């Protein structure tokens, strides 16, 4: 089974086109994020904010007029897609955590709209900011995973400094929260792997019988091809083969392009690195199912 753990929606896609693209790419299931709740949601093309002179500040928004109403509209959209194809589409809320009712929206999205997890990008906020803690606690309570952007950040204003892997070390304080860092945190791949090692070591610090590392690594590019073999080989060599997941970063309406990502990663894993079939199967789908709590 192939599970794409990282697909974006724009708010305009139709389920038939999504499934047709998945079939062409050979993708069985896809985690699809709700659109980011900006005024540009629902457009065919993505609008990138213009960077002005000067450095943007902590907690400043890259996009204007991000509202709770737009957030709920985005949830309704992806919930509708999931409802039409529940055996193929796994809906995540792309949550803007600075909204004053973010925790309430998250609970509504999961309990009423049946979304399965959360996507977040640190746009001028740090994962260790204390206003994030209620969101982490709510995700623990709901037993849902969080997929974070990590690494260099395109498409937003100067926010990459907020997305360093080590910023997520705070999640040690939320040991029942499953989370993943996307893009192998490129260009901070080594830091991402080291952080995973920190969470692996934490298993010995937690009381009880827990045997699962709470951190997963989303291998979605990110990593340009020239770096990809090196990144995947390092993750495997460090012992994280049970925690790395395949993803494409495609938009939901163009998932046919996922075929290239599948073929490329298969070639790297089988022909270049030479990992066994069982490891390939984990990478392509089984690890994602565990991350999602589906297996």
CSV table of C-alpha atoms in Angstrom, one decimal:
chain,number,residue,atom,x,y,z
A,1,UNK,CA,0.0,0.0,0.0
A,2,UNK,CA,1.2,3.5,-0.8
A,3,UNK,CA,0.1,6.3,1.5
A,4,UNK,CA,0.9,9.9,0.5
A,5,UNK,CA,1.2,11.7,3.8
A,6,UNK,CA,1.5,15.2,2.4
A,7,UNK,CA,-1.0,16.7,-0.1
A,8,UNK,CA,-2.3,20.3,-0.2
A,9,UNK,CA,-5.7,21.4,-1.3
A,10,UNK,CA,-6.6,24.8,-2.7
A,11,UNK,CA,-10.3,24.6,-1.9
A,12,UNK,CA,-11.4,24.1,-5.5
A,13,UNK,CA,-10.7,20.4,-6.1
A,14,UNK,CA,-13.3,17.8,-7.0
A,15,UNK,CA,-13.1,14.3,-5.6
A,16,UNK,CA,-13.3,12.6,-9.0
A,17,UNK,CA,-10.2,14.4,-10.2
A,18,UNK,CA,-8.4,13.6,-6.9
A,19,UNK,CA,-9.1,9.9,-7.2
A,20,UNK,CA,-8.2,9.8,-10.8
A,21,UNK,CA,-4.8,11.4,-10.0
A,22,UNK,CA,-4.2,9.0,-7.2
A,23,UNK,CA,-5.0,6.0,-9.5
A,24,UNK,CA,-2.6,7.3,-12.1
A,25,UNK,CA,0.2,7.7,-9.5
A,26,UNK,CA,-0.6,4.3,-7.9
A,27,UNK,CA,-1.4,6.0,-4.5
A,28,UNK,CA,-3.9,4.1,-2.4
A,29,UNK,CA,-4.6,6.7,0.3
A,30,UNK,CA,-3.7,10.4,0.7
A,31,UNK,CA,-3.5,12.7,3.7
A,32,UNK,CA,-5.0,16.0,2.3
A,33,UNK,CA,-4.8,19.2,4.2
A,34,UNK,CA,-7.6,21.8,4.3
A,35,UNK,CA,-6.6,25.0,2.5
A,36,UNK,CA,-4.8,27.6,4.5
A,37,UNK,CA,-7.6,30.0,5.8
A,38,UNK,CA,-6.5,33.1,4.0
A,39,UNK,CA,-8.6,35.3,1.6
A,40,UNK,CA,-6.9,33.5,-1.3
A,41,UNK,CA,-8.5,30.2,-0.5
A,42,UNK,CA,-10.6,28.8,-3.3
A,43,UNK,CA,-8.4,30.2,-6.1
A,44,UNK,CA,-7.0,27.9,-8.8
A,45,UNK,CA,-3.5,29.5,-8.5
A,46,UNK,CA,-1.6,30.1,-5.2
A,47,UNK,CA,-1.0,33.7,-4.3
A,48,UNK,CA,2.4,34.3,-2.7
A,49,UNK,CA,2.7,37.3,-0.3
A,50,UNK,CA,5.1,40.0,-1.4
A,51,UNK,CA,8.0,40.6,1.0
A,52,UNK,CA,8.4,44.2,2.0
A,53,UNK,CA,11.6,45.9,3.2
A,54,UNK,CA,12.6,45.1,6.8
A,55,UNK,CA,12.4,41.9,8.9
A,56,UNK,CA,9.0,40.7,9.9
A,57,UNK,CA,8.3,40.2,13.6
A,58,UNK,CA,7.4,37.4,15.9
A,59,UNK,CA,3.6,36.6,15.6
A,60,UNK,CA,3.2,38.7,12.4
A,61,UNK,CA,1.0,37.0,9.8
A,62,UNK,CA,2.4,36.4,6.3
A,63,UNK,CA,-1.1,36.6,4.8
A,64,UNK,CA,-3.7,39.2,5.6
A,65,UNK,CA,-7.2,38.6,7.0
A,66,UNK,CA,-6.8,35.1,8.3
A,67,UNK,CA,-10.1,34.5,10.1
A,68,UNK,CA,-12.0,31.9,12.1
A,69,UNK,CA,-14.7,32.0,9.5
A,70,UNK,CA,-12.2,31.1,6.8
A,71,UNK,CA,-10.8,28.4,9.0
A,72,UNK,CA,-14.2,26.8,9.4
A,73,UNK,CA,-14.9,27.1,5.7
A,74,UNK,CA,-11.6,25.3,4.9
A,75,UNK,CA,-12.5,22.5,7.3
A,76,UNK,CA,-15.9,22.1,5.7
A,77,UNK,CA,-14.3,21.8,2.3
A,78,UNK,CA,-11.8,19.0,3.2
A,79,UNK,CA,-14.4,17.2,5.3
A,80,UNK,CA,-16.7,17.1,2.3
A,81,UNK,CA,-13.9,15.6,0.2
A,82,UNK,CA,-13.2,13.0,2.8
A,83,UNK,CA,-16.8,12.2,3.2
A,84,UNK,CA,-17.1,11.4,-0.6
A,85,UNK,CA,-14.1,9.0,-0.5
A,86,UNK,CA,-13.5,7.9,3.1
A,87,UNK,CA,-11.5,4.9,2.1
A,88,UNK,CA,-9.0,6.9,0.1
A,89,UNK,CA,-8.9,10.5,1.5
A,90,UNK,CA,-7.6,11.3,5.0
A,91,UNK,CA,-8.5,14.8,5.9
A,92,UNK,CA,-6.3,17.1,8.1
A,93,UNK,CA,-7.1,20.6,9.3
A,94,UNK,CA,-4.4,23.1,8.3
A,95,UNK,CA,-4.8,25.0,11.6
A,96,UNK,CA,-3.8,28.6,12.2
A,97,UNK,CA,-3.0,28.4,15.9
A,98,UNK,CA,-3.0,32.1,16.5
A,99,UNK,CA,-6.8,32.3,16.0
A,100,UNK,CA,-8.3,33.0,19.4
A,101,UNK,CA,-10.7,30.0,19.1
A,102,UNK,CA,-8.1,27.7,17.5
A,103,UNK,CA,-8.5,25.0,20.2
A,104,UNK,CA,-12.3,25.0,19.8
A,105,UNK,CA,-12.1,24.9,16.0
A,106,UNK,CA,-9.7,21.9,16.3
A,107,UNK,CA,-12.0,20.0,18.5
A,108,UNK,CA,-15.0,20.7,16.2
A,109,UNK,CA,-13.0,19.7,13.1
A,110,UNK,CA,-12.2,16.3,14.7
A,111,UNK,CA,-15.3,15.5,16.7
A,112,UNK,CA,-17.9,16.9,14.4
A,113,UNK,CA,-16.3,16.9,11.0
A,114,UNK,CA,-14.2,13.7,11.6
A,115,UNK,CA,-10.9,15.0,10.4
A,116,UNK,CA,-8.0,12.8,11.3
A,117,UNK,CA,-5.2,15.1,12.2
A,118,UNK,CA,-3.6,18.6,12.1
A,119,UNK,CA,-1.2,20.3,9.8
A,120,UNK,CA,0.7,23.5,11.0
A,121,UNK,CA,3.3,25.8,9.6
A,122,UNK,CA,5.2,28.0,12.1
A,123,UNK,CA,4.5,31.3,10.3
A,124,UNK,CA,6.3,33.7,12.7
A,125,UNK,CA,5.6,31.6,15.7
A,126,UNK,CA,7.8,29.1,17.5
A,127,UNK,CA,6.6,25.6,18.4
A,128,UNK,CA,7.7,26.3,21.9
A,129,UNK,CA,5.6,29.4,22.3
A,130,UNK,CA,3.3,28.9,25.3
A,131,UNK,CA,0.2,29.7,23.5
A,132,UNK,CA,0.7,26.5,21.6
A,133,UNK,CA,0.5,24.3,24.6
A,134,UNK,CA,-3.4,24.1,24.8
A,135,UNK,CA,-3.3,22.9,21.1
A,136,UNK,CA,-0.8,20.2,22.0
A,137,UNK,CA,-2.9,19.1,25.0
A,138,UNK,CA,-6.1,19.0,22.9
A,139,UNK,CA,-4.4,16.9,20.2
A,140,UNK,CA,-3.2,14.5,22.9
A,141,UNK,CA,-6.8,14.4,24.3
A,142,UNK,CA,-8.2,13.7,20.8
A,143,UNK,CA,-5.5,11.2,20.0
A,144,UNK,CA,-4.7,12.8,16.7
A,145,UNK,CA,-1.3,13.4,15.1
A,146,UNK,CA,0.2,16.7,14.1
A,147,UNK,CA,2.3,17.2,11.0
A,148,UNK,CA,4.5,20.3,11.2
A,149,UNK,CA,6.4,22.0,8.4
A,150,UNK,CA,10.1,22.0,9.2
A,151,UNK,CA,13.0,23.3,7.2
A,152,UNK,CA,13.4,26.2,4.8
A,153,UNK,CA,10.0,27.8,4.2
A,154,UNK,CA,8.8,28.9,0.8
A,155,UNK,CA,5.5,30.6,0.1
A,156,UNK,CA,5.5,32.6,3.3
A,157,UNK,CA,7.4,35.7,4.5
A,158,UNK,CA,10.8,35.3,6.2
A,159,UNK,CA,9.7,32.5,8.6
A,160,UNK,CA,12.4,29.8,8.1
A,161,UNK,CA,14.0,30.7,11.5
A,162,UNK,CA,10.8,29.5,13.2
A,163,UNK,CA,11.0,26.1,11.5
A,164,UNK,CA,14.3,24.7,12.8
A,165,UNK,CA,13.9,21.1,14.0
A,166,UNK,CA,15.3,21.7,17.4
A,167,UNK,CA,12.4,24.1,18.1
A,168,UNK,CA,10.2,21.1,18.4
A,169,UNK,CA,12.1,19.6,21.3
A,170,UNK,CA,9.4,21.1,23.5
A,171,UNK,CA,7.2,18.3,22.5
A,172,UNK,CA,9.0,16.0,24.9
A,173,UNK,CA,6.7,17.6,27.5
A,174,UNK,CA,3.7,16.2,25.6
A,175,UNK,CA,4.7,12.5,25.5
A,176,UNK,CA,1.3,11.2,24.2
A,177,UNK,CA,1.4,13.5,21.1
A,178,UNK,CA,2.4,11.8,17.8
A,179,UNK,CA,3.9,14.3,15.5
A,180,UNK,CA,6.0,14.4,12.3
A,181,UNK,CA,8.4,17.0,10.8
A,182,UNK,CA,8.0,17.4,7.1
A,183,UNK,CA,10.6,17.6,4.4
A,184,UNK,CA,13.2,15.9,6.6
A,185,UNK,CA,13.7,19.5,7.7
A,186,UNK,CA,15.9,20.2,4.7
A,187,UNK,CA,18.4,21.8,4.8
A,188,UNK,CA,18.7,20.9,8.5
A,189,UNK,CA,18.5,17.2,7.8
A,190,UNK,CA,21.2,16.2,10.4
A,191,UNK,CA,19.4,18.3,13.1
A,192,UNK,CA,16.1,16.6,12.3
A,193,UNK,CA,17.7,13.1,12.6
A,194,UNK,CA,19.4,14.1,15.8
A,195,UNK,CA,16.1,15.4,17.2
A,196,UNK,CA,14.5,12.0,16.4
A,197,UNK,CA,17.3,10.4,18.3
A,198,UNK,CA,16.5,12.6,21.3
A,199,UNK,CA,12.9,11.4,21.2
A,200,UNK,CA,14.1,7.8,20.9
A,201,UNK,CA,16.3,8.3,23.9
A,202,UNK,CA,13.3,9.7,25.8
A,203,UNK,CA,11.6,6.3,25.7
A,204,UNK,CA,13.8,5.4,28.7
A,205,UNK,CA,12.7,8.6,30.5
A,206,UNK,CA,8.9,7.9,30.3
A,207,UNK,CA,7.2,5.8,32.9
A,208,UNK,CA,5.1,2.9,31.7
A,209,UNK,CA,5.3,0.5,28.8
A,210,UNK,CA,5.4,2.8,25.9
A,211,UNK,CA,7.6,1.5,23.1
A,212,UNK,CA,6.8,3.9,20.2
A,213,UNK,CA,8.9,7.0,19.5
A,214,UNK,CA,6.4,9.9,19.3
A,215,UNK,CA,8.3,11.6,16.5
A,216,UNK,CA,8.0,10.6,12.8
A,217,UNK,CA,9.9,12.0,9.8
A,218,UNK,CA,7.9,13.0,6.7
A,219,UNK,CA,10.3,12.6,3.7
A,220,UNK,CA,8.2,14.8,1.4
A,221,UNK,CA,10.5,17.0,-0.8
A,222,UNK,CA,11.9,19.5,0.5
A,223,UNK,CA,15.1,17.8,-0.3
A,224,UNK,CA,16.3,18.5,-3.8
A,225,UNK,CA,17.2,15.4,-5.8
A,226,UNK,CA,20.9,16.0,-5.3
A,227,UNK,CA,20.5,15.8,-1.5
A,228,UNK,CA,17.8,13.1,-1.4
A,229,UNK,CA,19.8,9.9,-1.5
A,230,UNK,CA,22.0,11.3,1.3
A,231,UNK,CA,19.0,12.3,3.4
A,232,UNK,CA,17.2,9.0,3.1
A,233,UNK,CA,20.4,7.0,3.7
A,234,UNK,CA,21.2,8.9,6.9
A,235,UNK,CA,17.7,8.4,8.2
A,236,UNK,CA,17.8,4.7,7.6
A,237,UNK,CA,21.4,4.3,9.0
A,238,UNK,CA,20.4,6.1,12.2
A,239,UNK,CA,17.7,3.5,12.8
A,240,UNK,CA,14.6,5.5,11.9
A,241,UNK,CA,13.3,3.1,9.2
A,242,UNK,CA,10.1,2.5,11.2
A,243,UNK,CA,9.4,6.3,11.4
A,244,UNK,CA,10.0,7.8,8.0
A,245,UNK,CA,7.0,8.3,5.7
A,246,UNK,CA,6.5,8.9,2.0
A,247,UNK,CA,4.9,12.1,0.7
A,248,UNK,CA,4.7,14.2,-2.5
A,249,UNK,CA,3.7,17.8,-1.6
A,250,UNK,CA,1.4,17.6,-4.6
A,251,UNK,CA,-1.8,19.6,-4.8
A,252,UNK,CA,-4.9,17.4,-4.6
A,253,UNK,CA,-6.0,18.2,-8.1
A,254,UNK,CA,-2.6,17.2,-9.6
A,255,UNK,CA,-1.8,14.0,-7.8
A,256,UNK,CA,-1.0,12.2,-11.1
A,257,UNK,CA,2.4,13.9,-10.7
A,258,UNK,CA,2.9,11.7,-7.6
A,259,UNK,CA,3.9,8.9,-9.9
A,260,UNK,CA,7.3,10.6,-10.4
A,261,UNK,CA,7.8,10.8,-6.7
A,262,UNK,CA,7.0,7.2,-6.2
A,263,UNK,CA,9.3,6.0,-9.0
A,264,UNK,CA,12.1,8.3,-7.9
A,265,UNK,CA,12.1,7.2,-4.2
A,266,UNK,CA,11.7,3.5,-5.2
A,267,UNK,CA,14.8,3.8,-7.4
A,268,UNK,CA,16.8,5.5,-4.6
A,269,UNK,CA,15.8,3.0,-1.9
A,270,UNK,CA,16.1,-0.2,-4.0
A,271,UNK,CA,18.9,0.5,-6.5
A,272,UNK,CA,21.1,3.2,-4.8
A,273,UNK,CA,20.8,2.5,-1.0
A,274,UNK,CA,19.7,-1.1,-1.4
A,275,UNK,CA,17.2,-1.5,1.5
A,276,UNK,CA,15.1,-4.6,1.7
A,277,UNK,CA,11.5,-4.8,0.5
A,278,UNK,CA,10.1,-4.7,4.1
A,279,UNK,CA,11.8,-1.3,4.6
A,280,UNK,CA,10.4,0.0,1.3
A,281,UNK,CA,6.9,-1.1,2.3
A,282,UNK,CA,7.3,0.7,5.7
A,283,UNK,CA,8.4,3.8,4.0
A,284,UNK,CA,5.7,3.8,1.3
A,285,UNK,CA,2.7,3.2,3.6
A,286,UNK,CA,3.0,1.1,6.8
A,287,UNK,CA,4.7,3.8,8.8
A,288,UNK,CA,2.2,6.4,7.8
A,289,UNK,CA,-0.7,4.1,8.9
A,290,UNK,CA,0.9,3.9,12.3
A,291,UNK,CA,1.4,7.6,12.5
A,292,UNK,CA,-2.3,8.1,11.6
A,293,UNK,CA,-3.3,5.5,14.3
A,294,UNK,CA,-4.8,3.3,11.6
A,295,UNK,CA,-2.6,0.3,12.2
